[in-house]
Amino acid sequence: MATIMLVEDAADTRDLFKTVLEMAEHQVEIAESGEECLGKLENIKPDVILMDISLPGELSGLDVVKKLRADESYQDIPIIALTAHAMDNDRILSLAAGCDEHISKPVFDLGTFTEIISQYAEKGRKAFHERSNA
């Protein structure tokens, strides 16, 4: 089981992804804004972060990703952009900001979605354990 931080402001989308990930036996922590995400990360060490790019408040999802990548303690956590911004340039911007992957919404194949998230969560767990044992 992985711990996943899901940063999503749309309630219906958040509920769908939370349900799908919990059915895959993951623990899901929710944040509805970039500010809330940063606050929760002070107490939670997720294996992977799913980041909506368009968030309410002063920080966009890409702003949060850049802040996390600038902090050494978060550099090993995989971050996946989960966004309705689906153009090629949007993917490039997500990856340039520090995301490891870019998944466009709506997600039609929830099985493949869950597999991708699980694979990145495993990478995050391995990186954390390697770093802890160094």
PDB file of C-alpha atoms in Angstrom:
ATOM      1  CA  MET A   1       0.000   0.000   0.000  1.00  0.00           C
ATOM      2  CA  ALA A   2       1.268   3.450  -0.935  1.00  0.00           C
ATOM      3  CA  THR A   3       0.455   6.815   0.543  1.00  0.00           C
ATOM      4  CA  ILE A   4      -0.701   9.182  -2.176  1.00  0.00           C
ATOM      5  CA  MET A   5      -1.197  12.929  -1.841  1.00  0.00           C
ATOM      6  CA  LEU A   6      -4.016  13.931  -4.188  1.00  0.00           C
ATOM      7  CA  VAL A   7      -4.133  17.679  -4.797  1.00  0.00           C
ATOM      8  CA  GLU A   8      -7.422  18.409  -6.563  1.00  0.00           C
ATOM      9  CA  ASP A   9      -9.978  21.171  -6.064  1.00  0.00           C
ATOM     10  CA  ALA A  10     -12.917  19.677  -8.010  1.00  0.00           C
ATOM     11  CA  ALA A  11     -14.938  17.553  -5.572  1.00  0.00           C
ATOM     12  CA  ASP A  12     -16.296  15.082  -8.136  1.00  0.00           C
ATOM     13  CA  THR A  13     -12.880  14.460  -9.685  1.00  0.00           C
ATOM     14  CA  ARG A  14     -11.256  14.213  -6.258  1.00  0.00           C
ATOM     15  CA  ASP A  15     -13.856  11.691  -5.074  1.00  0.00           C
ATOM     16  CA  LEU A  16     -13.480   9.549  -8.203  1.00  0.00           C
ATOM     17  CA  PHE A  17      -9.681   9.342  -7.996  1.00  0.00           C
ATOM     18  CA  LYS A  18      -9.760   8.794  -4.237  1.00  0.00           C
ATOM     19  CA  THR A  19     -12.188   5.891  -4.654  1.00  0.00           C
ATOM     20  CA  VAL A  20     -10.220   4.305  -7.503  1.00  0.00           C
ATOM     21  CA  LEU A  21      -6.922   4.577  -5.619  1.00  0.00           C
ATOM     22  CA  GLU A  22      -8.410   3.232  -2.387  1.00  0.00           C
ATOM     23  CA  MET A  23      -9.839   0.279  -4.325  1.00  0.00           C
ATOM     24  CA  ALA A  24      -6.220  -0.409  -5.344  1.00  0.00           C
ATOM     25  CA  GLU A  25      -5.435  -0.460  -1.596  1.00  0.00           C
ATOM     26  CA  HIS A  26      -3.620   2.881  -1.458  1.00  0.00           C
ATOM     27  CA  GLN A  27      -4.010   5.403   1.330  1.00  0.00           C
ATOM     28  CA  VAL A  28      -5.086   8.754  -0.114  1.00  0.00           C
ATOM     29  CA  GLU A  29      -4.469  12.104   1.539  1.00  0.00           C
ATOM     30  CA  ILE A  30      -6.393  15.056   0.099  1.00  0.00           C
ATOM     31  CA  ALA A  31      -5.473  18.696  -0.407  1.00  0.00           C
ATOM     32  CA  GLU A  32      -7.738  21.117  -2.246  1.00  0.00           C
ATOM     33  CA  SER A  33      -5.174  23.876  -2.859  1.00  0.00           C
ATOM     34  CA  GLY A  34      -1.457  24.355  -3.223  1.00  0.00           C
ATOM     35  CA  GLU A  35      -1.244  26.022   0.152  1.00  0.00           C
ATOM     36  CA  GLU A  36      -3.093  23.152   1.829  1.00  0.00           C
ATOM     37  CA  CYS A  37      -0.788  20.647   0.110  1.00  0.00           C
ATOM     38  CA  LEU A  38       2.346  22.367   1.405  1.00  0.00           C
ATOM     39  CA  GLY A  39       0.891  22.508   4.903  1.00  0.00           C
ATOM     40  CA  LYS A  40      -0.026  18.826   4.936  1.00  0.00           C
ATOM     41  CA  LEU A  41       3.358  17.782   3.585  1.00  0.00           C
ATOM     42  CA  GLU A  42       4.928  19.026   6.803  1.00  0.00           C
ATOM     43  CA  ASN A  43       3.339  15.986   8.515  1.00  0.00           C
ATOM     44  CA  ILE A  44       2.873  13.471   5.687  1.00  0.00           C
ATOM     45  CA  LYS A  45       5.580  11.833   3.570  1.00  0.00           C
ATOM     46  CA  PRO A  46       3.677  10.477   0.546  1.00  0.00           C
ATOM     47  CA  ASP A  47       5.101   7.972  -1.896  1.00  0.00           C
ATOM     48  CA  VAL A  48       3.720   9.969  -4.816  1.00  0.00           C
ATOM     49  CA  ILE A  49       1.935  13.293  -5.336  1.00  0.00           C
ATOM     50  CA  LEU A  50      -0.861  13.752  -7.887  1.00  0.00           C
ATOM     51  CA  MET A  51      -0.983  17.461  -8.652  1.00  0.00           C
ATOM     52  CA  ASP A  52      -3.775  19.311 -10.409  1.00  0.00           C
ATOM     53  CA  ILE A  53      -2.235  22.245 -12.263  1.00  0.00           C
ATOM     54  CA  SER A  54      -5.159  24.691 -11.994  1.00  0.00           C
ATOM     55  CA  LEU A  55      -5.755  25.243  -8.296  1.00  0.00           C
ATOM     56  CA  PRO A  56      -7.558  27.956  -6.349  1.00  0.00           C
ATOM     57  CA  GLY A  57      -5.496  30.343  -4.276  1.00  0.00           C
ATOM     58  CA  GLU A  58      -2.209  32.045  -4.898  1.00  0.00           C
ATOM     59  CA  LEU A  59      -0.228  28.939  -5.865  1.00  0.00           C
ATOM     60  CA  SER A  60      -0.855  26.998  -9.051  1.00  0.00           C
ATOM     61  CA  GLY A  61       0.042  23.334  -9.166  1.00  0.00           C
ATOM     62  CA  LEU A  62       3.217  24.179 -11.084  1.00  0.00           C
ATOM     63  CA  ASP A  63       4.165  26.729  -8.408  1.00  0.00           C
ATOM     64  CA  VAL A  64       3.844  23.996  -5.782  1.00  0.00           C
ATOM     65  CA  VAL A  65       5.897  21.561  -7.868  1.00  0.00           C
ATOM     66  CA  LYS A  66       8.695  24.136  -8.244  1.00  0.00           C
ATOM     67  CA  LYS A  67       8.696  24.779  -4.474  1.00  0.00           C
ATOM     68  CA  LEU A  68       8.859  21.067  -3.741  1.00  0.00           C
ATOM     69  CA  ARG A  69      11.658  20.432  -6.233  1.00  0.00           C
ATOM     70  CA  ALA A  70      13.665  23.286  -4.684  1.00  0.00           C
ATOM     71  CA  ASP A  71      13.472  21.554  -1.275  1.00  0.00           C
ATOM     72  CA  GLU A  72      15.890  18.640  -0.939  1.00  0.00           C
ATOM     73  CA  SER A  73      13.539  16.656   1.290  1.00  0.00           C
ATOM     74  CA  TYR A  74      10.949  16.384  -1.522  1.00  0.00           C
ATOM     75  CA  GLN A  75      13.203  15.786  -4.500  1.00  0.00           C
ATOM     76  CA  ASP A  76      12.783  12.003  -4.457  1.00  0.00           C
ATOM     77  CA  ILE A  77       8.971  12.021  -4.326  1.00  0.00           C
ATOM     78  CA  PRO A  78       7.483  11.403  -7.768  1.00  0.00           C
ATOM     79  CA  ILE A  79       5.040  14.135  -8.775  1.00  0.00           C
ATOM     80  CA  ILE A  80       2.461  13.492 -11.465  1.00  0.00           C
ATOM     81  CA  ALA A  81       0.565  16.345 -13.091  1.00  0.00           C
ATOM     82  CA  LEU A  82      -3.088  15.320 -13.258  1.00  0.00           C
ATOM     83  CA  THR A  83      -4.705  18.022 -15.319  1.00  0.00           C
ATOM     84  CA  ALA A  84      -7.198  19.051 -17.961  1.00  0.00           C
ATOM     85  CA  HIS A  85      -4.370  20.971 -19.640  1.00  0.00           C
ATOM     86  CA  ALA A  86      -3.810  18.421 -22.383  1.00  0.00           C
ATOM     87  CA  MET A  87      -1.855  20.191 -25.112  1.00  0.00           C
ATOM     88  CA  ASP A  88       1.740  19.171 -25.940  1.00  0.00           C
ATOM     89  CA  ASN A  89       3.014  22.469 -24.549  1.00  0.00           C
ATOM     90  CA  ASP A  90       1.191  21.804 -21.257  1.00  0.00           C
ATOM     91  CA  ARG A  91       3.037  18.504 -20.901  1.00  0.00           C
ATOM     92  CA  ILE A  92       6.344  20.239 -21.601  1.00  0.00           C
ATOM     93  CA  LEU A  93       5.598  22.888 -18.956  1.00  0.00           C
ATOM     94  CA  SER A  94       4.673  20.245 -16.376  1.00  0.00           C
ATOM     95  CA  LEU A  95       7.845  18.274 -16.945  1.00  0.00           C
ATOM     96  CA  ALA A  96       9.986  21.431 -16.983  1.00  0.00           C
ATOM     97  CA  ALA A  97       8.514  22.459 -13.609  1.00  0.00           C
ATOM     98  CA  GLY A  98       9.652  19.149 -12.129  1.00  0.00           C
ATOM     99  CA  CYS A  99       6.799  16.712 -12.671  1.00  0.00           C
ATOM    100  CA  ASP A 100       7.814  13.145 -13.438  1.00  0.00           C
ATOM    101  CA  GLU A 101       4.717  12.448 -15.515  1.00  0.00           C
ATOM    102  CA  HIS A 102       1.743  14.271 -17.048  1.00  0.00           C
ATOM    103  CA  ILE A 103      -1.694  12.617 -17.169  1.00  0.00           C
ATOM    104  CA  SER A 104      -4.521  14.433 -18.907  1.00  0.00           C
ATOM    105  CA  LYS A 105      -8.064  14.503 -17.574  1.00  0.00           C
ATOM    106  CA  PRO A 106     -10.509  13.093 -18.156  1.00  0.00           C
ATOM    107  CA  VAL A 107      -8.906   9.720 -17.491  1.00  0.00           C
ATOM    108  CA  PHE A 108     -10.715   7.074 -19.514  1.00  0.00           C
ATOM    109  CA  ASP A 109      -8.734   3.980 -18.564  1.00  0.00           C
ATOM    110  CA  LEU A 110      -8.771   3.839 -14.774  1.00  0.00           C
ATOM    111  CA  GLY A 111      -6.949   0.494 -14.721  1.00  0.00           C
ATOM    112  CA  THR A 112      -3.944   1.907 -16.568  1.00  0.00           C
ATOM    113  CA  PHE A 113      -4.136   5.058 -14.441  1.00  0.00           C
ATOM    114  CA  THR A 114      -3.915   2.975 -11.251  1.00  0.00           C
ATOM    115  CA  GLU A 115      -0.992   0.956 -12.637  1.00  0.00           C
ATOM    116  CA  ILE A 116       0.946   4.119 -13.493  1.00  0.00           C
ATOM    117  CA  ILE A 117       0.345   5.624 -10.052  1.00  0.00           C
ATOM    118  CA  SER A 118       1.338   2.360  -8.345  1.00  0.00           C
ATOM    119  CA  GLN A 119       4.584   2.188 -10.345  1.00  0.00           C
ATOM    120  CA  TYR A 120       5.549   5.742  -9.420  1.00  0.00           C
ATOM    121  CA  ALA A 121       4.597   5.122  -5.786  1.00  0.00           C
ATOM    122  CA  GLU A 122       6.948   2.130  -5.713  1.00  0.00           C
ATOM    123  CA  LYS A 123       9.760   4.312  -7.082  1.00  0.00           C
ATOM    124  CA  GLY A 124       9.040   6.879  -4.382  1.00  0.00           C
ATOM    125  CA  ARG A 125       9.135   4.267  -1.616  1.00  0.00           C
ATOM    126  CA  LYS A 126      12.430   2.835  -2.889  1.00  0.00           C
ATOM    127  CA  ALA A 127      14.047   6.282  -3.114  1.00  0.00           C
ATOM    128  CA  PHE A 128      12.908   7.156   0.399  1.00  0.00           C
ATOM    129  CA  HIS A 129      14.265   3.913   1.876  1.00  0.00           C
ATOM    130  CA  GLU A 130      17.585   4.253   0.021  1.00  0.00           C
ATOM    131  CA  ARG A 131      17.947   7.798   1.294  1.00  0.00           C
ATOM    132  CA  SER A 132      16.987   6.818   4.859  1.00  0.00           C
ATOM    133  CA  ASN A 133      19.561   4.026   4.902  1.00  0.00           C
ATOM    134  CA  ALA A 134      22.389   6.166   3.470  1.00  0.00           C
TER     135      ALA A 134
END
